[in-house]
Coordinates of C-alpha atoms and ligand atoms in Angstrom, one line a residue:
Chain A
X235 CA 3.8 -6.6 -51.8
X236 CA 2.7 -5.5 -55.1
X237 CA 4.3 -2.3 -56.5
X238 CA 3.5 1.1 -54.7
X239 CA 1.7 3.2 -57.2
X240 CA 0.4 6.2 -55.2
X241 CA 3.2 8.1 -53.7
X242 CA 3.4 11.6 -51.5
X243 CA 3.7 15.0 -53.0
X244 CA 6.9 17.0 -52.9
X245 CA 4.8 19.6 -50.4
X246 CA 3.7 16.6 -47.9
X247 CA 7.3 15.2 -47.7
X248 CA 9.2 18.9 -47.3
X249 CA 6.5 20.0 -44.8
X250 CA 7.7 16.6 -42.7
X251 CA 11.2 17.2 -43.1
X252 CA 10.7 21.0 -41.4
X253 CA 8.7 18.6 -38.7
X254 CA 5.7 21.0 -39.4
X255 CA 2.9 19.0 -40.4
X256 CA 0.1 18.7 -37.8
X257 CA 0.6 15.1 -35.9
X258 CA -2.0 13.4 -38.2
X259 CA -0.6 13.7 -41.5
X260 CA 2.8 13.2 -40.2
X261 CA 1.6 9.9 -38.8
X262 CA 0.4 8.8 -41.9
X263 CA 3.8 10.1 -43.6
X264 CA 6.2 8.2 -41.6
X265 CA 3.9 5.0 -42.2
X266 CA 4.5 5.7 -45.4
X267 CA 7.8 6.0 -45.9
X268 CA 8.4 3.2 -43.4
X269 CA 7.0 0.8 -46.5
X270 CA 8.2 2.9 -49.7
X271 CA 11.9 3.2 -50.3
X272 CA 11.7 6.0 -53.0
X273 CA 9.9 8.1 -50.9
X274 CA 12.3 7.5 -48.0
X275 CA 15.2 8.8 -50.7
X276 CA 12.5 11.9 -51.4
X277 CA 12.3 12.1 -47.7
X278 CA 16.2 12.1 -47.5
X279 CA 16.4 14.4 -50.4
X280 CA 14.3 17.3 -48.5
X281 CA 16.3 16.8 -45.3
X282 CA 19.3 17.1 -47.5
X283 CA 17.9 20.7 -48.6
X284 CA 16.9 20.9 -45.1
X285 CA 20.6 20.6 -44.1
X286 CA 21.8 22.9 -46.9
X287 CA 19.9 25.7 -45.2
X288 CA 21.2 25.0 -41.9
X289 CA 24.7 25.7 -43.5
X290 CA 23.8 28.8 -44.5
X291 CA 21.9 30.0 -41.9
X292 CA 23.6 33.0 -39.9
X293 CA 24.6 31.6 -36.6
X294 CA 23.9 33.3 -33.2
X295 CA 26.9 32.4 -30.6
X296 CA 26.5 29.9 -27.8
X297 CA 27.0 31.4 -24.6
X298 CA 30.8 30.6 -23.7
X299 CA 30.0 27.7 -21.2
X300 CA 27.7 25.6 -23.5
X301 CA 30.5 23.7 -25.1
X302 CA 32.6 22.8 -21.7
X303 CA 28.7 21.3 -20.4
X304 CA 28.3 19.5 -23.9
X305 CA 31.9 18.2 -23.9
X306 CA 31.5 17.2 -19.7
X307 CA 28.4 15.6 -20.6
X308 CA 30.1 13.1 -23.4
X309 CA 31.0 10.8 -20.0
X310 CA 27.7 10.9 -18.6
X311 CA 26.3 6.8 -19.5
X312 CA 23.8 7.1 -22.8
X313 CA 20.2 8.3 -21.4
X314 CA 18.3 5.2 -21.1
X315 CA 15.4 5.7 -24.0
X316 CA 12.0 4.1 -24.0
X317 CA 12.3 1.4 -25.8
X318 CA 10.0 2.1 -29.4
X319 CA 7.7 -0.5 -30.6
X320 CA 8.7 -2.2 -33.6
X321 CA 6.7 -3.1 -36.6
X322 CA 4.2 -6.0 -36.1
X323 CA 2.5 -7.7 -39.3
X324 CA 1.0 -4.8 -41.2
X325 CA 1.4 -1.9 -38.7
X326 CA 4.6 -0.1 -39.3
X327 CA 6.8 0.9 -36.2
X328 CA 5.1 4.3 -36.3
X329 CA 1.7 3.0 -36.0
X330 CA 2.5 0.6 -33.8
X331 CA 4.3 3.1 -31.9
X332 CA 0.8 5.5 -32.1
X333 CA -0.9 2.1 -30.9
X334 CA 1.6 2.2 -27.7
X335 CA 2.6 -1.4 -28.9
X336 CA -0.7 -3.2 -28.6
X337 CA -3.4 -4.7 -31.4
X338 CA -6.1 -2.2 -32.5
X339 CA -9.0 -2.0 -29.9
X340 CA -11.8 -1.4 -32.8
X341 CA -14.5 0.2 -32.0
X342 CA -17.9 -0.9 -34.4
X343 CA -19.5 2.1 -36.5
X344 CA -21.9 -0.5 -38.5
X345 CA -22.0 -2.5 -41.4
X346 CA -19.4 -4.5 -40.5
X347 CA -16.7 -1.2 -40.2
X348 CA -14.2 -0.5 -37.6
X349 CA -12.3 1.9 -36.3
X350 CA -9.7 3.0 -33.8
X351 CA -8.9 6.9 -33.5
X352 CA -5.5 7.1 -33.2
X353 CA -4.9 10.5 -32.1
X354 CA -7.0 14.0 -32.5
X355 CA -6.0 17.2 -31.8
X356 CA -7.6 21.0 -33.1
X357 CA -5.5 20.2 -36.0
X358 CA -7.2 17.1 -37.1
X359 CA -7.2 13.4 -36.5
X360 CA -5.8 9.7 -37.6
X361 CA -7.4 6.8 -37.1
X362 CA -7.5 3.2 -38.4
X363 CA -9.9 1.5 -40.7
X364 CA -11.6 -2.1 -40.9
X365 CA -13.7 -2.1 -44.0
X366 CA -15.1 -5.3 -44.7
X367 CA -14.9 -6.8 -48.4
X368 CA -17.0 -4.8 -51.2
X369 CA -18.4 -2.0 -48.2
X370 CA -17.8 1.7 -48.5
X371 CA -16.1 4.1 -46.3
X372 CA -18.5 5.6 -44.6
X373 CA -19.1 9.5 -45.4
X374 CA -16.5 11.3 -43.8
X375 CA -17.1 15.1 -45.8
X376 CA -13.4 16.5 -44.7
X377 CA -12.9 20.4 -45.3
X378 CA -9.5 19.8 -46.3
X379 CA -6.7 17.5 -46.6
X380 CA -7.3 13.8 -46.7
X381 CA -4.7 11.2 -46.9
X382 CA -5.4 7.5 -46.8
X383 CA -2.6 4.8 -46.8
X384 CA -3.7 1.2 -47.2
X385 CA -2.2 -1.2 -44.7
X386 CA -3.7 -4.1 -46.0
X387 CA -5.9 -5.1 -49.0
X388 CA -7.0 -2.3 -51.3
X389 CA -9.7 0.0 -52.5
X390 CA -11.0 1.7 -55.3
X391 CA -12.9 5.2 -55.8
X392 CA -13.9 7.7 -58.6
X393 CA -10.0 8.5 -59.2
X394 CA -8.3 5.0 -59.2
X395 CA -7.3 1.8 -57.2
X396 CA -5.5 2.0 -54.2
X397 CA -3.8 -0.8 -52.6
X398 CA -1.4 -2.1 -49.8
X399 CA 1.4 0.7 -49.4
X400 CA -0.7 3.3 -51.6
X401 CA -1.2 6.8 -50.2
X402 CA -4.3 8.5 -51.6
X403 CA -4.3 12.5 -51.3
X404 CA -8.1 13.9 -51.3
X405 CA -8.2 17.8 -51.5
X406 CA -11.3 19.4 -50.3
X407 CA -12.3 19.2 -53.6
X408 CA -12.5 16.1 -54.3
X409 CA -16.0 13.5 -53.2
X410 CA -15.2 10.1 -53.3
X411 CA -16.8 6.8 -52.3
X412 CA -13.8 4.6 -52.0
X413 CA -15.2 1.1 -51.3
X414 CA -12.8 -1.7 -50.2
X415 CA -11.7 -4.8 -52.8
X416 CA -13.5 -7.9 -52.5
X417 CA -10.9 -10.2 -51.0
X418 CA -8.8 -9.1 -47.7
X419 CA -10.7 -6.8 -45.4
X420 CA -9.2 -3.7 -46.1
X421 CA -7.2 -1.6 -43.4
X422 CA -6.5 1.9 -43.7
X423 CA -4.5 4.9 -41.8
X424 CA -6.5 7.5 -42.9
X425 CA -5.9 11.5 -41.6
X426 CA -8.2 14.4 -42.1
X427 CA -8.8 17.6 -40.6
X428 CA -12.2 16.4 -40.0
X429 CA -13.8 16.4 -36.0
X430 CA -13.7 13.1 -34.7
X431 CA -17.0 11.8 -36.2
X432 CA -17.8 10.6 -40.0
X433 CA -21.5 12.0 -40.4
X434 CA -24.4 10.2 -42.3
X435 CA -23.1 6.4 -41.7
X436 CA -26.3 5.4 -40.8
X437 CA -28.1 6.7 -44.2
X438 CA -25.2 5.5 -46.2
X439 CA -25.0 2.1 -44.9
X440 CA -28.2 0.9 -45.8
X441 CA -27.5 1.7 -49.5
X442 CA -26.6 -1.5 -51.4
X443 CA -22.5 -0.7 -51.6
X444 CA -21.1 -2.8 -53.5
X445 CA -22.2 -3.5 -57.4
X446 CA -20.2 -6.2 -59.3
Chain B
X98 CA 41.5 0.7 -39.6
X99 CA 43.5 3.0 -41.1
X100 CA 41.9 6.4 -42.1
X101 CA 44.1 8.6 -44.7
X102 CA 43.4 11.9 -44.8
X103 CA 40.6 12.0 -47.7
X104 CA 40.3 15.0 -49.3
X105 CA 37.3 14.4 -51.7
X106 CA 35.2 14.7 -47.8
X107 CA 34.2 17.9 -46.3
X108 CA 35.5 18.7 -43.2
X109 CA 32.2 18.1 -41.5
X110 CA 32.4 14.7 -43.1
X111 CA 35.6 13.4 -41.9
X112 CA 35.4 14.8 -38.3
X113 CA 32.0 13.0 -38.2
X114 CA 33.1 9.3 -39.3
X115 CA 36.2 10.2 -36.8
X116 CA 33.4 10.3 -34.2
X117 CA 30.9 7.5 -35.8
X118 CA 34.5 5.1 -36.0
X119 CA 36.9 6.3 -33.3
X120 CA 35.1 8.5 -30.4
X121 CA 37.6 11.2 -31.5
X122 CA 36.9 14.0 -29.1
X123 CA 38.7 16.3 -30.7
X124 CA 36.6 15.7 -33.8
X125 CA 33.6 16.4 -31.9
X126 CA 34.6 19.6 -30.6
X127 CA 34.7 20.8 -34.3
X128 CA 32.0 19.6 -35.1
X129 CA 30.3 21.3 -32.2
X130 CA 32.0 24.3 -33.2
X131 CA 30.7 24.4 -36.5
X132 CA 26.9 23.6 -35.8
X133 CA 26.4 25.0 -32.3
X134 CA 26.0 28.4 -33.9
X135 CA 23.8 27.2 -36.4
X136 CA 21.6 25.2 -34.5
X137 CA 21.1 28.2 -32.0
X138 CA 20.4 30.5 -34.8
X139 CA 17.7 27.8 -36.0
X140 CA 16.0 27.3 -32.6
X141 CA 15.9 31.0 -31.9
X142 CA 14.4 31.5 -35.2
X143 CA 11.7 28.9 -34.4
X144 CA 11.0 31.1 -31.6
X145 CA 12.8 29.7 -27.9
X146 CA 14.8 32.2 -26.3
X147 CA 18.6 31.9 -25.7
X148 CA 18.5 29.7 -23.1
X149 CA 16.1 27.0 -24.3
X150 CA 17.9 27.5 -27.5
X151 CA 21.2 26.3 -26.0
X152 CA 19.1 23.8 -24.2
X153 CA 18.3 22.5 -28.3
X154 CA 21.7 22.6 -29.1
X155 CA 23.0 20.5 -26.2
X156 CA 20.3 18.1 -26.9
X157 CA 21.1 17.9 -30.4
X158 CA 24.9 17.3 -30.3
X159 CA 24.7 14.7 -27.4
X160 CA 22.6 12.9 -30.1
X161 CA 24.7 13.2 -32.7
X162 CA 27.8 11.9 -30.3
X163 CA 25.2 9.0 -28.7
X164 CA 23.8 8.2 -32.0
X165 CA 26.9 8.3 -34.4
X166 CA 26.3 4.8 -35.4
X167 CA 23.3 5.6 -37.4
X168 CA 25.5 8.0 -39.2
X169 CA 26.0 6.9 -42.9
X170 CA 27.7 9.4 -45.2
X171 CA 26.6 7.6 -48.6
X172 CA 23.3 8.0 -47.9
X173 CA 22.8 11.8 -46.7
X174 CA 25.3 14.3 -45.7
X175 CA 26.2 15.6 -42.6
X176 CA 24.1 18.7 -42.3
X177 CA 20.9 16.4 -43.4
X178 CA 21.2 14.3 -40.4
X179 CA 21.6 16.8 -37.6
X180 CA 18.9 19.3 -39.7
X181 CA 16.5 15.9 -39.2
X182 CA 17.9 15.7 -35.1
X183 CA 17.6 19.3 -34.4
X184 CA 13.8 19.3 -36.2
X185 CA 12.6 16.5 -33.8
X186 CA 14.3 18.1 -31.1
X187 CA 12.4 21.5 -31.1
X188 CA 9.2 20.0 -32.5
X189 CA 9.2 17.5 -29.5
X190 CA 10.4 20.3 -27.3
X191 CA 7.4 22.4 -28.6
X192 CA 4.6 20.2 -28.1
X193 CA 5.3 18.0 -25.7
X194 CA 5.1 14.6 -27.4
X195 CA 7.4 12.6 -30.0
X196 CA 6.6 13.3 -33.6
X197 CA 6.0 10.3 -35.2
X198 CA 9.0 9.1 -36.9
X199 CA 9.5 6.3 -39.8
X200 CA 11.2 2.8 -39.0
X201 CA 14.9 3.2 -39.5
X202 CA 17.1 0.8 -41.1
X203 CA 19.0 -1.9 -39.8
X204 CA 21.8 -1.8 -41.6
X205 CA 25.1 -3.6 -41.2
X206 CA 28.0 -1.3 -40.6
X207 CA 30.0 -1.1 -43.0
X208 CA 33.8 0.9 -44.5
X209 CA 32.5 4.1 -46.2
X210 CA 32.6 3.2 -49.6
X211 CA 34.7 6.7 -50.6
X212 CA 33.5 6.8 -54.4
X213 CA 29.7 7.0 -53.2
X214 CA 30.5 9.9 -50.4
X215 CA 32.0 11.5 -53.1
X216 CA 29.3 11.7 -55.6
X217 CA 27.0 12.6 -52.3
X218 CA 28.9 15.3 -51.3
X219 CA 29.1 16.4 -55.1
X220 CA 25.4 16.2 -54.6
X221 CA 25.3 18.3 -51.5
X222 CA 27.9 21.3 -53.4
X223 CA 25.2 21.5 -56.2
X224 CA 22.4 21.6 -54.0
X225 CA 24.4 24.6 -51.8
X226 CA 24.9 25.8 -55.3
X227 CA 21.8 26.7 -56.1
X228 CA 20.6 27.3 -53.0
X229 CA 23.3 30.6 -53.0
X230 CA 22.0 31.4 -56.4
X231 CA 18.3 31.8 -56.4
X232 CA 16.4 34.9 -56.1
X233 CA 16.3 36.8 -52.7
X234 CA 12.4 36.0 -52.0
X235 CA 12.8 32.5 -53.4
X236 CA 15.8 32.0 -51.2
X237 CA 13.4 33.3 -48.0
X238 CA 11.1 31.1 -49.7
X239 CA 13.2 27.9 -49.3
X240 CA 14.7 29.1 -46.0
X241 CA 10.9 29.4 -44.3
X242 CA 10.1 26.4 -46.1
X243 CA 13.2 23.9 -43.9
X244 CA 12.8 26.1 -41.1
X245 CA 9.6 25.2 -40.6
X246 CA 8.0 28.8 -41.0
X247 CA 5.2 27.4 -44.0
X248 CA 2.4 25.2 -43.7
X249 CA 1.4 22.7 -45.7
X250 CA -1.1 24.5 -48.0
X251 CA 1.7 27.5 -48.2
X252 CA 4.2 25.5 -49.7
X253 CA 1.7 23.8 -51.9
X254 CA 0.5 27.4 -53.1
X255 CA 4.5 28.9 -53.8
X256 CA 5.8 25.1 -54.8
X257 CA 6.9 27.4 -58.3
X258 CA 10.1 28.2 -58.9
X259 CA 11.9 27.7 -55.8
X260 CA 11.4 24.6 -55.0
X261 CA 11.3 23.4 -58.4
X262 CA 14.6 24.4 -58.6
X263 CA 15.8 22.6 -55.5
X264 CA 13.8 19.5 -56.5
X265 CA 16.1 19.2 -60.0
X266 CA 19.0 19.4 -58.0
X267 CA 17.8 16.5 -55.5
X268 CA 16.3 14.8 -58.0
X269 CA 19.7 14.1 -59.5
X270 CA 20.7 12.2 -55.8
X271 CA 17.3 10.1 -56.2
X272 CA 18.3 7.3 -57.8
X273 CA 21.7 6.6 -56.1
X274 CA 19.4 7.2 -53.0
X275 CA 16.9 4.4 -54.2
X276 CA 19.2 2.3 -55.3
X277 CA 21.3 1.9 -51.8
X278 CA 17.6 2.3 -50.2
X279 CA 16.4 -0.9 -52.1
X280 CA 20.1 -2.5 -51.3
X281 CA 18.9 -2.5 -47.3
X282 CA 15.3 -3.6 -47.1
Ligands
ZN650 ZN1 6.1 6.4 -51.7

């Protein structure tokens, strides 16, 4: 794997250590960091802050019998845990994991894309993203926060080229075509706090997409 | 395995290998008596009551005592690692469904190298350090910030001098950090 170019902000990875990013960017973080080392040491970093906090944090007292149950409970065999699914060719455990251990089911949105929604809630959605050689995401106007992370092959829009491991972060702000490599179909976690539906596939899909 | 009393660790340290290396009982009961409080205070502040609180903190130490293997002192301290348990915890506890977590590392267990705790508990005083010395709001800043209390966009907008402060002070452990990091992939 070539170098990992694109990285997540200081914001993204403190809002994950707190555990309050909405489920589809922290999807996309833990992918992430489950590929890039220095943003798992970032990641570490911010818990370590995290942990400083803790320290100082006035305490409230445990009612007395807490620690005689917590101590009574050391014997007590090692709850049995669901076993979590383990990375499988490009799909970190997390993804695979959000997969609930099984290949993508894609679903066909034209011109050759793909896509399997991961999860969605009122806070936005994550989904995975087949985009043959040379085609173009499809327009997927998001009001805020975008974050793309290439699983496999690579892409390239107004602001630069993205590829396997890179995270791109859109703001609102910013309208991009990104339109996959020629070479490896390129597969993408992508989270926005978009509805469930990219708009205007149809219109954009007819366009020739790809210049050389 | 013999285990001199080593007084470059902090308490919290030592009673935590004693744990990760020997099951020591004893050593656990300090540690619970030094994060139970804590951990309360942090789950009451994220809103449970008293009892689900307590409910948090019982979860949160039977993980540390089921899950000491994991524990690896040259790579974050003490508080870092049952700040990340206790933040699953309550989030999962909150919502009903496992918060997507990275892979971890498979790592061979290995003797604590004591010269690399050191420098990362050097690393933790600093950080404590500066946390005691900012500003009153940009302390609450920080403070809402780890305790989950800001979104996204609100730490974004007020990323000034707080956390830029913090971030010096952490970015002093990065490349230790991405050096043993890059040592285990
Ligand atoms: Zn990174």
């Amino acid at each position: 794997m070539a170098e990992i170019e694109h990285h997540l902000t200081e914001p993204l990875l403190a809002t994950y250590a707190a555990a309050n990013l909405p489920q589809a960017y922290a999807l996309v973080v833990a992918a992430h960091v489950s590929l890039c080392a220095e943003c798992r040491a970032r990641l570490t970093a911010h818990e370590s802050a995290g942990g400083a906090v803790l320290e100082a944090l006035p305490g409230a007292a445990p009612s007395a019998g807490l620690r005689d149950r917590v101590m009574a409970a050391l014997d007590a065999p090692t709850p049995r845990e669901t076993p979590t699914p383990r990375r499988s060719g490009i799909f970190p455990a997390p993804v695979m994991a959000a997969l609930k251990g099984q290949p993508p089911r894609w679903k066909t949105l034209g011109g050759g894309v793909r896509q399997q929604i991961l999860h969605a809630d009122g806070e936005g959605s994550v989904r995975l993203l087949y985009i043959p050689p040379g085609v173009a995401v499809p327009d997927h106007g998001h009001g805020g926060l975008e974050l793309t992370l290439v699983l496999q092959g690579a892409f390239r829009d107004e602001t630069g080229a993205f590829g396997t491991g890179d995270v791109e972060i859109a703001g609102p702000e910013l309208e991009h075509t990104p339109v996959a490599d020629l070479g490896l179909p390129c597969i993408c976690l992508a989270a926005t706090d978009a509805p469930l539906r990219f708009h205007a596939l149809i219109p954009r899909l007819l366009q020739p997409l790809f210049r050389i | 395995m013999t285990h001199p009393p080593d007084t470059s660790m902090t308490d919290a340290t030592r009673w935590m290998l004693a744990v990760r290396d020997r099951r020591d009982r004893t050593a656990f009961a300090r540690l619970y008596d030094h994060f139970a409080p804590r951990l309360k205070g942090m789950a009451m502040r994220g809103g449970l009551n008293a009892a689900l609180a307590e409910d948090v903190v019982q979860d949160v130490m039977l993980t540390v005592w089921h899950k000491a293997a994991q524990f690896d002192p040259g790579v974050a301290p003490v508080s870092a690692w049952v700040y990340r348990i206790a933040r699953n915890r309550q989030i999962d506890m909150a919502r009903k469904r496992a918060r997507p977590l990275p892979e971890e590392l498979i790592e061979e267990a290995s003797e604590p190298d004591t010269q690399q705790i050191y420098a990362m508990e050097q690393e933790v005083g600093f950080l404590q350090g500066a946390l005691a010395k900012l500003a009153p709001e940009q302390r609450q800043m920080i403070e809402k910030a780890y305790m989950g209390e800001l979104s996204h966009s609100e730490i974004q907008a007020e990323t000034g001098l707080a956390l830029g402060t913090i971030k010096s002070r952490i970015r002093l452990g990065l490349e230790r950090l991405r050096h043993e990091l890059k040592e285990l992939r």
